[in-house]
Short mmCIF file of C-alpha atoms in Angstrom, two decimals:
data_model
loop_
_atom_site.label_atom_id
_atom_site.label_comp_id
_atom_site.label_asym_id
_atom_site.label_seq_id
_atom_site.Cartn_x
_atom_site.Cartn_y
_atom_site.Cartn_z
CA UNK A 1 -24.98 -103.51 -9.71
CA UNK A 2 -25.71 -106.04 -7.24
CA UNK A 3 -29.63 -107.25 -6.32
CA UNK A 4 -30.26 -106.36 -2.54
CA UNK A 5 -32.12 -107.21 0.05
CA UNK A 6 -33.76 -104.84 2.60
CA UNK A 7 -34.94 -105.98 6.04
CA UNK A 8 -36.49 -103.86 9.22
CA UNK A 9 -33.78 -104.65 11.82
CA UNK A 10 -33.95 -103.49 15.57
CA UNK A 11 -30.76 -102.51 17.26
CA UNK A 12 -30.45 -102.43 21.11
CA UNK A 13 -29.02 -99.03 22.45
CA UNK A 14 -27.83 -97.96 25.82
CA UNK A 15 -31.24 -95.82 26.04
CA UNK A 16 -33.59 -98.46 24.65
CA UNK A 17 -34.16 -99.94 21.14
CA UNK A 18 -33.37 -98.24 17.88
CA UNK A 19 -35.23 -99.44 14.60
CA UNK A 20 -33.44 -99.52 11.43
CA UNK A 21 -33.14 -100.37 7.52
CA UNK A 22 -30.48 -102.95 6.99
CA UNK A 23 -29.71 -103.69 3.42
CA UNK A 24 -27.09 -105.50 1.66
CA UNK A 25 -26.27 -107.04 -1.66
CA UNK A 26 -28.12 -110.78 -1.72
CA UNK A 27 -25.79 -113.35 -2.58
CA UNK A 28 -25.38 -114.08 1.18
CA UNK A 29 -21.74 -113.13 1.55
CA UNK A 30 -19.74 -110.38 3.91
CA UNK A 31 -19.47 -107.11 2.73
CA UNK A 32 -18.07 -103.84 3.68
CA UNK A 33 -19.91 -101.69 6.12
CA UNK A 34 -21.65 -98.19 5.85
CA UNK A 35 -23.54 -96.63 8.79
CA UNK A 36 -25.88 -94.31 7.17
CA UNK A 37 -27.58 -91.34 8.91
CA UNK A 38 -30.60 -89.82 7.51
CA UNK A 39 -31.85 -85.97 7.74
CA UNK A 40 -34.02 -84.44 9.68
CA UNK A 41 -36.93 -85.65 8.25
CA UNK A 42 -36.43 -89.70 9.42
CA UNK A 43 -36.58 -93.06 7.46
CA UNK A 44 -39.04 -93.02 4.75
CA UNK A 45 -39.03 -94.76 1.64
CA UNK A 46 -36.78 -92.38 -0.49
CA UNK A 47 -33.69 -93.10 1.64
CA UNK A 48 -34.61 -96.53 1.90
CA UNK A 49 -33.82 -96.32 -1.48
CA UNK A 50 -30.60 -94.47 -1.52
CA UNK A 51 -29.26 -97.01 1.10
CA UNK A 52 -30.67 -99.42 -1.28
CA UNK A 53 -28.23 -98.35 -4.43
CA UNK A 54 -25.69 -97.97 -2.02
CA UNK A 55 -26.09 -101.39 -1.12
CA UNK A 56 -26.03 -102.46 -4.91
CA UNK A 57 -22.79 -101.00 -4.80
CA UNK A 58 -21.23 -103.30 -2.87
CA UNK A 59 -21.80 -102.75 0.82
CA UNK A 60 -23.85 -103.77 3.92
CA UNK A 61 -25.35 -100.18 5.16
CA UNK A 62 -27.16 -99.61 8.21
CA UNK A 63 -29.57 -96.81 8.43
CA UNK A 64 -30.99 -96.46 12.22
CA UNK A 65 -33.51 -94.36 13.03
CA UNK A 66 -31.43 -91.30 15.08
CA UNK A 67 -34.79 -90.52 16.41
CA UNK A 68 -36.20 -93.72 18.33
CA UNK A 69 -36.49 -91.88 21.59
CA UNK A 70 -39.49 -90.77 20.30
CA UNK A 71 -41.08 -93.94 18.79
CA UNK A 72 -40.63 -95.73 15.84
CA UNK A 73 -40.35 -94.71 12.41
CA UNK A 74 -41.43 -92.57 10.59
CA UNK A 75 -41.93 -90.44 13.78
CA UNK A 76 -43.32 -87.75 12.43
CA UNK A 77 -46.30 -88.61 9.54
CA UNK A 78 -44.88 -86.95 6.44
CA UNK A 79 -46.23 -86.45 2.90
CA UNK A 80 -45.27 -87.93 -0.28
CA UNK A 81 -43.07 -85.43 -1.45
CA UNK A 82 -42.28 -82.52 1.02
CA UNK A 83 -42.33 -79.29 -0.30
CA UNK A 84 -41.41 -75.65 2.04
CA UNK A 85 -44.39 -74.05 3.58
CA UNK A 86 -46.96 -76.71 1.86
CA UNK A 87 -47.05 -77.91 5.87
CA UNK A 88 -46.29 -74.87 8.38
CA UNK A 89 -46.48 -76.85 11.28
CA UNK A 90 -44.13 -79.98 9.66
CA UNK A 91 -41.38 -77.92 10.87
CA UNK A 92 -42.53 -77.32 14.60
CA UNK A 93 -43.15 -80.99 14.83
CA UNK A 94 -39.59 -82.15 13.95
CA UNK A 95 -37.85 -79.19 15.41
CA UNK A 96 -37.82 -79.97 18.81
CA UNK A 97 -36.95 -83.84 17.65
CA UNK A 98 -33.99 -83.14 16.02
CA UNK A 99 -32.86 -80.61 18.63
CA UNK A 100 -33.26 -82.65 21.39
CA UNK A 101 -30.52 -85.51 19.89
CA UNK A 102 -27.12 -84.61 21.95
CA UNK A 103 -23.76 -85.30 21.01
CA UNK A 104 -23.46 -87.58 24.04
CA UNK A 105 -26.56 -89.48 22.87
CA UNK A 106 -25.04 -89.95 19.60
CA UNK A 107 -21.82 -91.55 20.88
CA UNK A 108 -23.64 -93.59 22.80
CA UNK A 109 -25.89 -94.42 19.72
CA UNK A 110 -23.32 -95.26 17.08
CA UNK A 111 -21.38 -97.06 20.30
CA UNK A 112 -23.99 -100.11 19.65
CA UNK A 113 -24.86 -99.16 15.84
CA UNK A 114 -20.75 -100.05 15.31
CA UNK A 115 -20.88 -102.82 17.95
CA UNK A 116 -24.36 -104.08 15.96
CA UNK A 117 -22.06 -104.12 12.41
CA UNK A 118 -19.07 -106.01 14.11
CA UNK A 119 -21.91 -108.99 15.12
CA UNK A 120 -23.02 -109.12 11.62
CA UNK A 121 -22.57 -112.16 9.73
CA UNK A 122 -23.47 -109.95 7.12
CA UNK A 123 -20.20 -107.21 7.21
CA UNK A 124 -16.88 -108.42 6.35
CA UNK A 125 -13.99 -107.83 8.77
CA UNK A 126 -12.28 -104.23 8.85
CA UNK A 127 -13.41 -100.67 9.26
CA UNK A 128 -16.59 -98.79 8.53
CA UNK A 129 -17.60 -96.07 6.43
CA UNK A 130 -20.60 -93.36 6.98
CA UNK A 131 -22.75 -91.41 4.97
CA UNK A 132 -24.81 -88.45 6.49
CA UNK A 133 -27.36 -85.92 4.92
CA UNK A 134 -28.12 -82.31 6.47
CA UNK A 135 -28.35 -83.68 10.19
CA UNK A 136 -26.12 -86.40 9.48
CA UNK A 137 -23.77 -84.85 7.95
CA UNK A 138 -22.99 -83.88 11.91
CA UNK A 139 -23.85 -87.05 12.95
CA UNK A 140 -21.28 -88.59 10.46
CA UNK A 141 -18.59 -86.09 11.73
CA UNK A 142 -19.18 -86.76 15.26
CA UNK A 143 -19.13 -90.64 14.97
CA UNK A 144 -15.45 -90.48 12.87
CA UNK A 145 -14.44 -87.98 16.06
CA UNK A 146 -15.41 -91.03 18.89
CA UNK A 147 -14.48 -94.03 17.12
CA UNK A 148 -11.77 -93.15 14.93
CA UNK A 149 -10.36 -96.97 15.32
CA UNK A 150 -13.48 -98.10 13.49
CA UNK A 151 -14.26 -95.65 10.79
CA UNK A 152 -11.91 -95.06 7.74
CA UNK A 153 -14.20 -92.39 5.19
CA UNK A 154 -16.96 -90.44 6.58
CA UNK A 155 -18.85 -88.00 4.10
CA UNK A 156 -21.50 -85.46 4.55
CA UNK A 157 -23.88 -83.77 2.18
CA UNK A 158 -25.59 -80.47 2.71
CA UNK A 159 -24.89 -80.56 6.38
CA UNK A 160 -25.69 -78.19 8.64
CA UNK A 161 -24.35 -76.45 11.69
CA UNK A 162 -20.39 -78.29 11.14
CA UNK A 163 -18.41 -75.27 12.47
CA UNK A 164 -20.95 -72.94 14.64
CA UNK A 165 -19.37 -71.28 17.79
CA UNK A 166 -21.14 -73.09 20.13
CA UNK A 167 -18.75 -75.77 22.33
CA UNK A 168 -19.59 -78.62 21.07
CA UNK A 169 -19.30 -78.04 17.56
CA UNK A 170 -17.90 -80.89 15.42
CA UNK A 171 -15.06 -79.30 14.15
CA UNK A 172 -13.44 -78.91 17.34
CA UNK A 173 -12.84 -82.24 17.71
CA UNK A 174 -11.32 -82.11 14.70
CA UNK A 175 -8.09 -83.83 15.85
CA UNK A 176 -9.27 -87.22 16.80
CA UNK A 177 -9.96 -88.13 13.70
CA UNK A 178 -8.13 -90.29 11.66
CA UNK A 179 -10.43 -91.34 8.41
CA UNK A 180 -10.86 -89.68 5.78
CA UNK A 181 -13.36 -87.17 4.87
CA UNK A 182 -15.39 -85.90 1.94
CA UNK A 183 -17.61 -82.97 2.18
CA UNK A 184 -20.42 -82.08 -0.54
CA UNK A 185 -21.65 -78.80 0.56
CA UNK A 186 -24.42 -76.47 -0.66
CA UNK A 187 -23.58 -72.93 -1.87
CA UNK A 188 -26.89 -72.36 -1.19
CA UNK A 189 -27.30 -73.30 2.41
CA UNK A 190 -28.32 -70.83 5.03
CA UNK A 191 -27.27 -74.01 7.79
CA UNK A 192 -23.52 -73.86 6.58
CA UNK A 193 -22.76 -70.27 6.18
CA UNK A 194 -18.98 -69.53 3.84
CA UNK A 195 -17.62 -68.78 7.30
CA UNK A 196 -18.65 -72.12 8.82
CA UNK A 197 -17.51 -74.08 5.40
CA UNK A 198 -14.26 -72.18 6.09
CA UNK A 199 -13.87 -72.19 9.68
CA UNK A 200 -14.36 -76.50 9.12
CA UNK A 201 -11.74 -76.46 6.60
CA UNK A 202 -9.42 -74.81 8.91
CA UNK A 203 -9.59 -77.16 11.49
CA UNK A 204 -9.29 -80.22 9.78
CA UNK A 205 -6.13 -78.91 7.72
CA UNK A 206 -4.79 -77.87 10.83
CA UNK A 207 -5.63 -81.18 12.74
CA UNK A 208 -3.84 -83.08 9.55
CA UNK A 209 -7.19 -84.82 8.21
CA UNK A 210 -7.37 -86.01 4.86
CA UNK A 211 -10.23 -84.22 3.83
CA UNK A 212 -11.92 -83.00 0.46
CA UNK A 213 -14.18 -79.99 0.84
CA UNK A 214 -16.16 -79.49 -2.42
CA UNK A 215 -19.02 -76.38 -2.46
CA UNK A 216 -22.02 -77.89 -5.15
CA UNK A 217 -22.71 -74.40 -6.83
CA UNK A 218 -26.63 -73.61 -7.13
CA UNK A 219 -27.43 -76.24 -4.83
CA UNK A 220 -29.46 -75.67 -1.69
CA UNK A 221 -29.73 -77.20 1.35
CA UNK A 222 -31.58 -81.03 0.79
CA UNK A 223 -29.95 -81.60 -2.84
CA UNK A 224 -29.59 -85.52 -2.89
CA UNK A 225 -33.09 -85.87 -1.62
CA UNK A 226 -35.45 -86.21 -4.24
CA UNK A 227 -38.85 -86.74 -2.48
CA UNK A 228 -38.27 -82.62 -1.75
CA UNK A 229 -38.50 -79.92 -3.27
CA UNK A 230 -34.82 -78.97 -2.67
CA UNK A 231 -33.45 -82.26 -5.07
CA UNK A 232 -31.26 -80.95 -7.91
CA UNK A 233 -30.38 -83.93 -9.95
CA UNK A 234 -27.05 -83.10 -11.49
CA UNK A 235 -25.62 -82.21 -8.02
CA UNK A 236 -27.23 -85.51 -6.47
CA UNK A 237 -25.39 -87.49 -9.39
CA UNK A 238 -22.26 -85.62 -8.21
CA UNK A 239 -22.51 -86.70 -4.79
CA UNK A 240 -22.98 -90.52 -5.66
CA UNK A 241 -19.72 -89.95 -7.99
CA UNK A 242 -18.03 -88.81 -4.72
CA UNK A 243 -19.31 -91.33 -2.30
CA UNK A 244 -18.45 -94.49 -3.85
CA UNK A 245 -14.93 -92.88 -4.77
CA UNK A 246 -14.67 -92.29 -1.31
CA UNK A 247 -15.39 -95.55 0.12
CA UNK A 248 -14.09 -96.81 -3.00
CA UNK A 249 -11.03 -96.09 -1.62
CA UNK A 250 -10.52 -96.15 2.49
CA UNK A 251 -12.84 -99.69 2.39
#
């Protein structure tokens, strides 16, 4: 594994300026690309460090903050470790945060994020890969949907909400993708409900994605993050296995 460097980076957007991690391996040299989106709870030191061992791996990843229409990371003050119901009101804070983040905002958001990669001295030449967790797990799906010319893998862990009902789900736009995809899901996820996992699986076998669907049994919803409550470490092992097979392979 390769020694990185991490840097704060800030990345102008259509709708102002996003902050972001940027981290890379540090022997000054290109690398291949991975736009990494972050869960509901923001940038914070534990995914610093994921993108961190992802970046030992190999690659130049990019973690923006989704949220920087409402100020700066971390937006909302969190604890150390965040456990369920230690803070009753954690929830109200980030709810309407999250919620408010619209799939046109996100095109328009991973529009410059992608456009901010190409610049880099620091990313070698060719196509992208993402990594998402819970919310980005949507974020990654949407972001292989609009730029399908610039993003070969996209993978999502415990995501939520991939295949509601509602018209702008991801799935349905199912057929302008072209990468491929790897999905890590929780068994025990009240966010991605057996008839969403299916319904998703559906649409991308019908819309001819390469795609790998895998259910983590006994994991819940927030299993790669290990500054919760929800971390289960065999299953987070598993998704790093699948990850850098994944990219492994399309980059």
């Amino acid at each position: 594994m390769a020694t990185v460097r991490g840097t704060s980076v800030d990345i102008p957007t259509q709708d102002g300026t996003a902050d972001a991690y940027l981290t890379h391996p540090d022997d000054g040299a290109p690398h291949p690309a991975v736009l990494f989106y972050l869960d509901a709870f923001g940038l914070r030191p534990h995914i610093r460090a994921m993108a961190d061992r992802l970046a030992a791996a190999g690659y130049t990843v990019l973690v923006p903050n989704v949220f920087y229409r409402h100020g700066r990371a971390p937006v909302v003050e969190l604890p150390e470790f965040i456990a369920a119901g230690a803070d009753p009101g954690l929830f109200e804070r980030l709810g309407p945060i999250v919620g408010s983040l619209t799939p046109e905002q996100t095109e328009r958001d991973a529009d410059a994020y992608l456009r901010w990669l190409a610049d880099s001295p620091l990313v070698a030449d060719g196509p992208v890969g993402i990594t998402g967790y819970c919310l980005g797990a949507r974020l990654a799906l949407l972001t292989a949907a609009d730029h399908p010319e610039r993003v070969a893998a996209a993978a999502g862990f415990h995501g939520g909400f991939l295949a509601t009902e509602a018209e702008d789900s991801p799935h349905l736009l199912a057929d302008r993708i072209t990468a491929e995809l790897y999905f890590g899901h929780a068994d025990q996820d009240p966010a991605l409900p057996a008839e969403q996992i299916d319904r998703l699986t559906k649409a991308l076998t019908a819309a001819g994605v390469r795609h790998t669907a895998e259910v983590y049994e006994g994991a819940h919803h927030g299993f790669t993050q290990a500054d919760t409550d929800r971390y289960d470490a065999a299953a987070d092992e598993r998704h790093w296995t699948a990850l850098l097979a994944l990219l492994e392979r399309a980059l």
